[in-house]
């Protein structure tokens, strides 16, 4: 199994080397804007060969770019125009259908490039050197620089793993260049016997996650401190929006970037915490495509301050991002992530199988089963249910040799004779039945 990892390497550059990097990143950005203007004049073309004829010589002579980088500029500009054309066409359709009145303005002027990020091709613009250094092309010569990074990523590079393209990226606040490199890492193919544990992960508001493994051991991650941080961001945002000046808008843009990075950073940490706590496991994640319905946004202007705060916390945490990071990192920790059906995970009793909204009195934090009286922490109950469904995925994997990313009842039913065609409703009912037959008991049923 091959996975792609992006390694962020901090380049060790002195002042002179930095100014060489400055020159090439600025030249690259100016070249993008030059080519964008030309493409605009050429009937807003999205054809890289057409653009190549028009700008290649200028890109080489006027901006001093190497052959490879000049071609990358052309491709990037052509791709940008293509995206704009697609958006324009979608907008036309939407206007004809009366879905919107707004005209798409993306192609009224030539798209402008602001970022100084440039793309390098491996072995052409950059390559690895011995003793932990990297050689990268600049306008005049090549720089050989040392770098720092996450120790696992450095190991992959040392082992000579296959390298893809890279991005040279400048972080203004730190006055520092980074090289973000795509590494194609070869890992052993997953096999059920390598994954001796199953973990159900319930993501939510009060707790960022509650994870429970096959032995019933749970890990709780509270969301409170983060809620306070989000409140802080919301307060500043509100003040800036009220001000409405140009500089306030600029600060708002910077703030939204900071907030996004804050969440991403936190999600990284949470994913790592789960993966180190439960090694060699199959992580069951809820299929969250319906999360919107569960965390409806409140737009009631008369709602109390507290109600608004609660809603804000609910709607803004990026669960999908946490799950994506977990799935992406899992193979590197000898684990893997699968999606399981999210229906009724918080309403099903894992002791007796009774499923009801009434199992959650006042939709509170406590789970009380109407049928058998079992009580528990509602988020933990959900994580146990997810663990059970994950176990089902593993069992199917063991018996069929194929790993389905979610247990699909229709597949199971199709393998049984005389099942015939079933409506979506019947399939749903069958799925529910299969889940409610699951019972959790550490001594008996949850065995691998
Ligand atoms: Zn029960």
Tab-separated table of C-alpha atoms in Angstrom, residues 95-436:
chain	number	residue	atom	x	y	z
A	95	UNK	CA	-28.796	32.286	-13.626
A	96	UNK	CA	-30.820	30.704	-16.417
A	97	UNK	CA	-32.461	28.442	-13.888
A	98	UNK	CA	-33.229	31.458	-11.725
A	99	UNK	CA	-31.195	30.169	-8.803
A	100	UNK	CA	-29.167	33.341	-8.562
A	101	UNK	CA	-29.147	36.860	-9.930
A	102	UNK	CA	-25.510	37.510	-9.298
A	103	UNK	CA	-23.179	37.587	-12.304
A	104	UNK	CA	-19.831	35.810	-11.927
A	105	UNK	CA	-17.061	38.381	-12.235
A	106	UNK	CA	-13.982	36.150	-11.976
A	107	UNK	CA	-13.078	36.632	-15.642
A	108	UNK	CA	-13.800	40.356	-15.937
A	109	UNK	CA	-10.123	41.003	-15.318
A	110	UNK	CA	-7.031	38.819	-15.418
A	111	UNK	CA	-6.743	36.727	-12.214
A	112	UNK	CA	-4.132	38.175	-9.900
A	113	UNK	CA	-1.629	36.049	-8.017
A	114	UNK	CA	-0.629	37.301	-4.604
A	115	UNK	CA	1.041	34.371	-2.878
A	116	UNK	CA	4.765	33.825	-3.256
A	117	UNK	CA	4.461	30.034	-3.215
A	118	UNK	CA	6.174	28.308	-6.097
A	119	UNK	CA	6.181	24.732	-7.291
A	120	UNK	CA	9.322	22.661	-7.824
A	121	UNK	CA	9.623	19.412	-9.785
A	122	UNK	CA	11.822	16.740	-8.248
A	123	UNK	CA	15.152	16.093	-9.947
A	124	UNK	CA	14.662	19.145	-12.150
A	125	UNK	CA	14.250	22.068	-9.752
A	126	UNK	CA	15.279	20.358	-6.555
A	127	UNK	CA	16.981	17.177	-5.357
A	128	UNK	CA	18.313	15.533	-2.193
A	129	UNK	CA	21.961	15.791	-1.316
A	130	UNK	CA	23.964	13.615	1.036
A	131	UNK	CA	24.342	14.557	4.738
A	132	UNK	CA	20.739	15.746	5.066
A	133	UNK	CA	20.733	18.633	2.657
A	134	UNK	CA	18.550	19.660	-0.228
A	135	UNK	CA	19.588	21.404	-3.407
A	136	UNK	CA	17.077	23.878	-4.816
A	137	UNK	CA	17.209	26.003	-7.926
A	138	UNK	CA	17.127	29.776	-7.750
A	139	UNK	CA	17.443	32.357	-10.513
A	140	UNK	CA	21.195	32.294	-10.819
A	141	UNK	CA	22.489	29.187	-9.124
A	142	UNK	CA	21.475	26.271	-6.960
A	143	UNK	CA	21.389	26.561	-3.182
A	144	UNK	CA	22.349	23.642	-0.978
A	145	UNK	CA	20.532	24.036	2.323
A	146	UNK	CA	20.125	22.052	5.500
A	147	UNK	CA	16.608	21.387	6.766
A	148	UNK	CA	14.675	20.372	9.860
A	149	UNK	CA	11.453	18.458	10.082
A	150	UNK	CA	9.416	15.776	11.797
A	151	UNK	CA	11.771	12.861	12.581
A	152	UNK	CA	9.596	10.287	10.801
A	153	UNK	CA	9.563	12.358	7.628
A	154	UNK	CA	13.338	12.748	7.795
A	155	UNK	CA	13.648	8.964	8.103
A	156	UNK	CA	11.574	8.452	4.961
A	157	UNK	CA	13.821	10.830	3.071
A	158	UNK	CA	16.933	9.067	4.357
A	159	UNK	CA	15.537	5.691	3.330
A	160	UNK	CA	15.280	7.108	-0.182
A	161	UNK	CA	11.517	6.966	-0.506
A	162	UNK	CA	10.035	8.201	-3.773
A	163	UNK	CA	9.725	11.978	-3.927
A	164	UNK	CA	7.148	14.001	-5.813
A	165	UNK	CA	6.823	17.713	-6.435
A	166	UNK	CA	7.419	20.299	-3.733
A	167	UNK	CA	6.214	23.758	-2.829
A	168	UNK	CA	8.488	26.515	-1.665
A	169	UNK	CA	6.459	28.486	0.816
A	170	UNK	CA	7.279	31.657	2.713
A	171	UNK	CA	5.906	32.318	6.165
A	172	UNK	CA	5.842	36.046	6.552
A	173	UNK	CA	5.395	36.156	10.314
A	174	UNK	CA	8.501	34.027	10.886
A	175	UNK	CA	10.514	35.366	7.937
A	176	UNK	CA	11.165	31.759	7.132
A	177	UNK	CA	11.023	29.541	4.045
A	178	UNK	CA	9.635	26.029	4.112
A	179	UNK	CA	9.760	23.294	1.527
A	180	UNK	CA	6.616	21.187	1.503
A	181	UNK	CA	7.526	17.900	-0.140
A	182	UNK	CA	5.242	15.096	-1.279
A	183	UNK	CA	6.698	11.737	-0.208
A	184	UNK	CA	5.303	8.478	-1.563
A	185	UNK	CA	5.709	6.049	1.300
A	186	UNK	CA	5.438	2.307	0.737
A	187	UNK	CA	3.737	0.487	3.626
A	188	UNK	CA	2.805	-3.189	4.042
A	189	UNK	CA	-0.707	-3.982	2.831
A	190	UNK	CA	-3.187	-3.973	5.703
A	191	UNK	CA	-4.415	-7.319	6.978
A	192	UNK	CA	-7.025	-7.872	9.711
A	193	UNK	CA	-4.544	-9.762	11.873
A	194	UNK	CA	-2.332	-6.680	12.036
A	195	UNK	CA	-5.178	-4.764	13.592
A	196	UNK	CA	-5.944	-6.435	16.876
A	197	UNK	CA	-8.002	-3.610	18.325
A	198	UNK	CA	-11.105	-1.746	17.233
A	199	UNK	CA	-11.888	1.770	18.396
A	200	UNK	CA	-15.133	3.677	18.007
A	201	UNK	CA	-14.678	7.433	17.814
A	202	UNK	CA	-17.617	9.710	18.520
A	203	UNK	CA	-16.954	13.338	17.670
A	204	UNK	CA	-19.058	16.040	19.234
A	205	UNK	CA	-19.378	19.392	20.936
A	206	UNK	CA	-18.977	18.947	24.662
A	207	UNK	CA	-16.272	16.409	23.964
A	208	UNK	CA	-14.180	16.751	20.844
A	209	UNK	CA	-14.114	13.024	20.846
A	210	UNK	CA	-14.927	10.055	23.010
A	211	UNK	CA	-13.120	6.918	21.906
A	212	UNK	CA	-13.785	3.414	23.212
A	213	UNK	CA	-11.807	0.303	22.313
A	214	UNK	CA	-12.613	-3.409	22.387
A	215	UNK	CA	-11.801	-3.700	26.083
A	216	UNK	CA	-14.201	-0.912	26.896
A	217	UNK	CA	-11.431	1.515	27.735
A	218	UNK	CA	-12.441	5.046	26.885
A	219	UNK	CA	-10.555	8.218	26.148
A	220	UNK	CA	-12.419	11.503	26.642
A	221	UNK	CA	-11.297	14.787	25.135
A	222	UNK	CA	-13.069	17.839	26.513
A	223	UNK	CA	-13.929	20.695	24.190
A	224	UNK	CA	-14.286	23.464	26.756
A	225	UNK	CA	-10.926	25.272	26.503
A	226	UNK	CA	-11.268	25.404	22.753
A	227	UNK	CA	-14.759	26.829	23.123
A	228	UNK	CA	-13.314	29.727	25.089
A	229	UNK	CA	-10.728	30.343	22.389
A	230	UNK	CA	-13.475	30.338	19.762
A	231	UNK	CA	-15.415	32.878	21.836
A	232	UNK	CA	-12.340	35.065	21.869
A	233	UNK	CA	-12.088	34.934	18.069
A	234	UNK	CA	-15.808	35.608	17.725
A	235	UNK	CA	-15.607	38.724	19.946
A	236	UNK	CA	-12.781	40.283	17.939
A	237	UNK	CA	-14.497	39.388	14.672
A	238	UNK	CA	-17.715	41.047	15.740
A	239	UNK	CA	-15.911	44.243	16.738
A	240	UNK	CA	-14.035	44.377	13.449
A	241	UNK	CA	-17.136	43.719	11.385
A	242	UNK	CA	-18.899	46.549	13.159
A	243	UNK	CA	-16.027	48.909	12.394
A	244	UNK	CA	-16.143	48.051	8.677
A	245	UNK	CA	-13.112	50.092	7.617
A	246	UNK	CA	-10.589	48.826	5.082
A	247	UNK	CA	-7.961	48.126	7.681
A	248	UNK	CA	-10.576	46.287	9.741
A	249	UNK	CA	-11.310	44.081	6.733
A	250	UNK	CA	-7.621	43.376	6.334
A	251	UNK	CA	-7.381	42.361	9.965
A	252	UNK	CA	-10.439	40.154	9.555
A	253	UNK	CA	-8.721	38.246	6.752
A	254	UNK	CA	-5.621	37.748	8.887
A	255	UNK	CA	-7.788	36.667	11.800
A	256	UNK	CA	-9.706	34.075	9.807
A	257	UNK	CA	-6.373	32.588	8.720
A	258	UNK	CA	-5.211	32.445	12.310
A	259	UNK	CA	-8.442	30.814	13.426
A	260	UNK	CA	-8.257	28.206	10.666
A	261	UNK	CA	-4.681	27.351	11.579
A	262	UNK	CA	-5.629	27.156	15.247
A	263	UNK	CA	-8.309	24.570	14.484
A	264	UNK	CA	-6.059	22.611	12.104
A	265	UNK	CA	-3.269	22.545	14.670
A	266	UNK	CA	-5.630	21.335	17.371
A	267	UNK	CA	-7.057	18.638	15.100
A	268	UNK	CA	-3.535	17.430	14.324
A	269	UNK	CA	-2.835	17.068	18.031
A	270	UNK	CA	-6.112	15.280	18.698
A	271	UNK	CA	-5.568	12.819	15.851
A	272	UNK	CA	-2.084	12.023	17.082
A	273	UNK	CA	-3.300	11.542	20.633
A	274	UNK	CA	-5.815	8.935	19.484
A	275	UNK	CA	-3.341	7.128	17.251
A	276	UNK	CA	-0.632	6.844	19.906
A	277	UNK	CA	-3.112	5.798	22.608
A	278	UNK	CA	-4.603	2.994	20.461
A	279	UNK	CA	-1.882	1.563	18.200
A	280	UNK	CA	-2.553	-1.071	15.496
A	281	UNK	CA	-6.266	-0.506	15.600
A	282	UNK	CA	-9.153	-0.107	13.220
A	283	UNK	CA	-10.715	3.264	13.918
A	284	UNK	CA	-14.419	3.501	13.208
A	285	UNK	CA	-15.515	7.001	12.241
A	286	UNK	CA	-19.059	8.106	11.752
A	287	UNK	CA	-20.055	8.969	8.243
A	288	UNK	CA	-20.706	12.640	8.825
A	289	UNK	CA	-22.316	13.634	5.565
A	290	UNK	CA	-25.456	14.385	7.556
A	291	UNK	CA	-23.767	16.378	10.284
A	292	UNK	CA	-25.478	19.595	9.119
A	293	UNK	CA	-28.834	18.272	10.160
A	294	UNK	CA	-27.539	17.394	13.577
A	295	UNK	CA	-25.952	20.749	14.262
A	296	UNK	CA	-28.471	23.101	12.782
A	297	UNK	CA	-27.374	26.696	12.796
A	298	UNK	CA	-29.353	29.183	14.753
A	299	UNK	CA	-30.286	32.344	12.947
A	300	UNK	CA	-32.798	33.606	15.433
A	301	UNK	CA	-31.837	37.214	16.217
A	302	UNK	CA	-33.846	37.123	19.426
A	303	UNK	CA	-31.979	34.127	20.805
A	304	UNK	CA	-30.279	34.703	24.111
A	305	UNK	CA	-26.555	35.345	24.309
A	306	UNK	CA	-26.010	31.938	25.813
A	307	UNK	CA	-28.045	30.161	23.144
A	308	UNK	CA	-26.014	31.893	20.466
A	309	UNK	CA	-22.782	30.864	22.112
A	310	UNK	CA	-23.848	27.246	22.288
A	311	UNK	CA	-24.843	27.295	18.626
A	312	UNK	CA	-21.590	28.904	17.611
A	313	UNK	CA	-19.586	26.150	19.274
A	314	UNK	CA	-21.768	23.563	17.631
A	315	UNK	CA	-21.536	24.805	14.106
A	316	UNK	CA	-17.920	25.760	13.834
A	317	UNK	CA	-15.795	22.864	14.923
A	318	UNK	CA	-14.402	21.049	11.969
A	319	UNK	CA	-15.158	17.385	12.655
A	320	UNK	CA	-14.620	16.447	9.068
A	321	UNK	CA	-11.108	17.815	9.292
A	322	UNK	CA	-10.352	15.819	12.440
A	323	UNK	CA	-11.587	12.664	10.761
A	324	UNK	CA	-9.632	13.376	7.603
A	325	UNK	CA	-6.444	13.863	9.594
A	326	UNK	CA	-7.084	10.682	11.536
A	327	UNK	CA	-7.626	8.700	8.345
A	328	UNK	CA	-4.562	10.221	6.715
A	329	UNK	CA	-2.209	9.610	9.637
A	330	UNK	CA	-3.563	6.192	10.660
A	331	UNK	CA	-1.471	4.018	8.278
A	332	UNK	CA	1.694	5.680	9.552
A	333	UNK	CA	0.825	4.387	13.037
A	334	UNK	CA	0.017	0.881	11.828
A	335	UNK	CA	-3.703	1.593	12.032
A	336	UNK	CA	-6.448	2.340	9.599
A	337	UNK	CA	-9.717	4.210	9.605
A	338	UNK	CA	-13.071	3.110	8.242
A	339	UNK	CA	-16.387	4.870	7.957
A	340	UNK	CA	-19.408	3.438	9.649
A	341	UNK	CA	-23.046	4.346	9.408
A	342	UNK	CA	-23.871	7.195	11.789
A	343	UNK	CA	-27.567	6.458	12.238
A	344	UNK	CA	-28.853	5.913	15.778
A	345	UNK	CA	-25.392	5.734	17.337
A	346	UNK	CA	-26.538	7.989	20.153
A	347	UNK	CA	-29.979	6.428	20.589
A	348	UNK	CA	-29.203	2.703	20.620
A	349	UNK	CA	-28.707	0.784	23.853
A	350	UNK	CA	-25.792	-1.596	23.489
A	351	UNK	CA	-26.958	-3.757	26.392
A	352	UNK	CA	-30.393	-4.691	25.122
A	353	UNK	CA	-30.572	-3.283	21.595
A	354	UNK	CA	-33.480	-0.928	22.241
A	355	UNK	CA	-33.345	2.091	19.896
A	356	UNK	CA	-35.306	5.187	20.767
A	357	UNK	CA	-35.049	8.924	20.989
A	358	UNK	CA	-36.459	8.455	24.471
A	359	UNK	CA	-33.217	6.831	25.564
A	360	UNK	CA	-31.870	10.357	25.804
A	361	UNK	CA	-34.097	12.112	28.339
A	362	UNK	CA	-34.184	15.864	27.621
A	363	UNK	CA	-31.487	15.271	24.990
A	364	UNK	CA	-29.016	15.537	27.845
A	365	UNK	CA	-25.613	14.150	28.578
A	366	UNK	CA	-27.014	11.028	30.183
A	367	UNK	CA	-28.208	7.952	28.377
A	368	UNK	CA	-31.001	6.056	30.102
A	369	UNK	CA	-32.401	3.046	28.294
A	370	UNK	CA	-36.214	2.979	28.352
A	371	UNK	CA	-36.255	-0.810	28.069
A	372	UNK	CA	-33.526	-2.155	30.368
A	373	UNK	CA	-32.696	0.914	32.426
A	374	UNK	CA	-29.020	0.919	31.467
A	375	UNK	CA	-27.435	4.274	32.247
A	376	UNK	CA	-24.311	5.802	30.841
A	377	UNK	CA	-22.530	8.813	29.457
A	378	UNK	CA	-24.318	9.527	26.178
A	379	UNK	CA	-21.203	10.247	24.133
A	380	UNK	CA	-19.537	7.119	25.461
A	381	UNK	CA	-22.597	5.040	24.557
A	382	UNK	CA	-22.290	6.414	21.031
A	383	UNK	CA	-18.602	5.515	20.858
A	384	UNK	CA	-19.355	1.952	22.026
A	385	UNK	CA	-21.979	1.640	19.300
A	386	UNK	CA	-19.462	2.860	16.756
A	387	UNK	CA	-16.897	0.355	18.077
A	388	UNK	CA	-19.457	-2.423	17.585
A	389	UNK	CA	-20.080	-1.394	14.011
A	390	UNK	CA	-16.346	-1.226	13.424
A	391	UNK	CA	-16.057	-4.751	14.755
A	392	UNK	CA	-18.637	-5.743	12.174
A	393	UNK	CA	-16.425	-4.249	9.442
A	394	UNK	CA	-13.489	-6.264	10.755
A	395	UNK	CA	-15.494	-9.482	10.865
A	396	UNK	CA	-16.609	-8.991	7.265
A	397	UNK	CA	-13.010	-8.319	6.356
A	398	UNK	CA	-11.853	-11.531	8.069
A	399	UNK	CA	-14.507	-13.668	6.408
A	400	UNK	CA	-14.560	-12.187	2.911
A	401	UNK	CA	-10.984	-10.953	2.635
A	402	UNK	CA	-12.280	-7.622	1.362
A	403	UNK	CA	-12.342	-4.484	3.411
A	404	UNK	CA	-15.413	-2.369	2.839
A	405	UNK	CA	-15.144	1.131	4.139
A	406	UNK	CA	-18.578	0.803	5.621
A	407	UNK	CA	-20.666	-2.256	6.325
A	408	UNK	CA	-23.320	-2.195	3.690
A	409	UNK	CA	-26.313	-4.297	4.520
A	410	UNK	CA	-27.374	-4.496	0.891
A	411	UNK	CA	-24.142	-6.396	0.119
A	412	UNK	CA	-24.723	-8.836	2.940
A	413	UNK	CA	-28.312	-9.356	1.862
A	414	UNK	CA	-27.341	-9.808	-1.775
A	415	UNK	CA	-25.080	-12.699	-0.812
A	416	UNK	CA	-28.045	-14.520	0.707
A	417	UNK	CA	-30.170	-16.481	-1.755
A	418	UNK	CA	-33.724	-15.419	-2.677
A	419	UNK	CA	-33.355	-11.979	-1.226
A	420	UNK	CA	-34.546	-10.303	-4.404
A	421	UNK	CA	-34.623	-6.565	-4.899
A	422	UNK	CA	-35.149	-4.387	-1.909
A	423	UNK	CA	-36.216	-0.817	-1.635
A	424	UNK	CA	-34.023	1.761	0.035
A	425	UNK	CA	-36.372	1.704	3.000
A	426	UNK	CA	-36.080	-2.054	3.377
A	427	UNK	CA	-32.323	-1.816	3.217
A	428	UNK	CA	-32.368	0.833	5.897
A	429	UNK	CA	-34.608	-1.293	8.087
A	430	UNK	CA	-32.347	-4.304	7.577
A	431	UNK	CA	-29.327	-2.238	8.506
A	432	UNK	CA	-31.006	-1.043	11.652
A	433	UNK	CA	-31.954	-4.617	12.511
A	434	UNK	CA	-28.385	-5.767	12.069
A	435	UNK	CA	-27.167	-3.033	14.380
A	436	UNK	CA	-29.751	-3.636	17.033
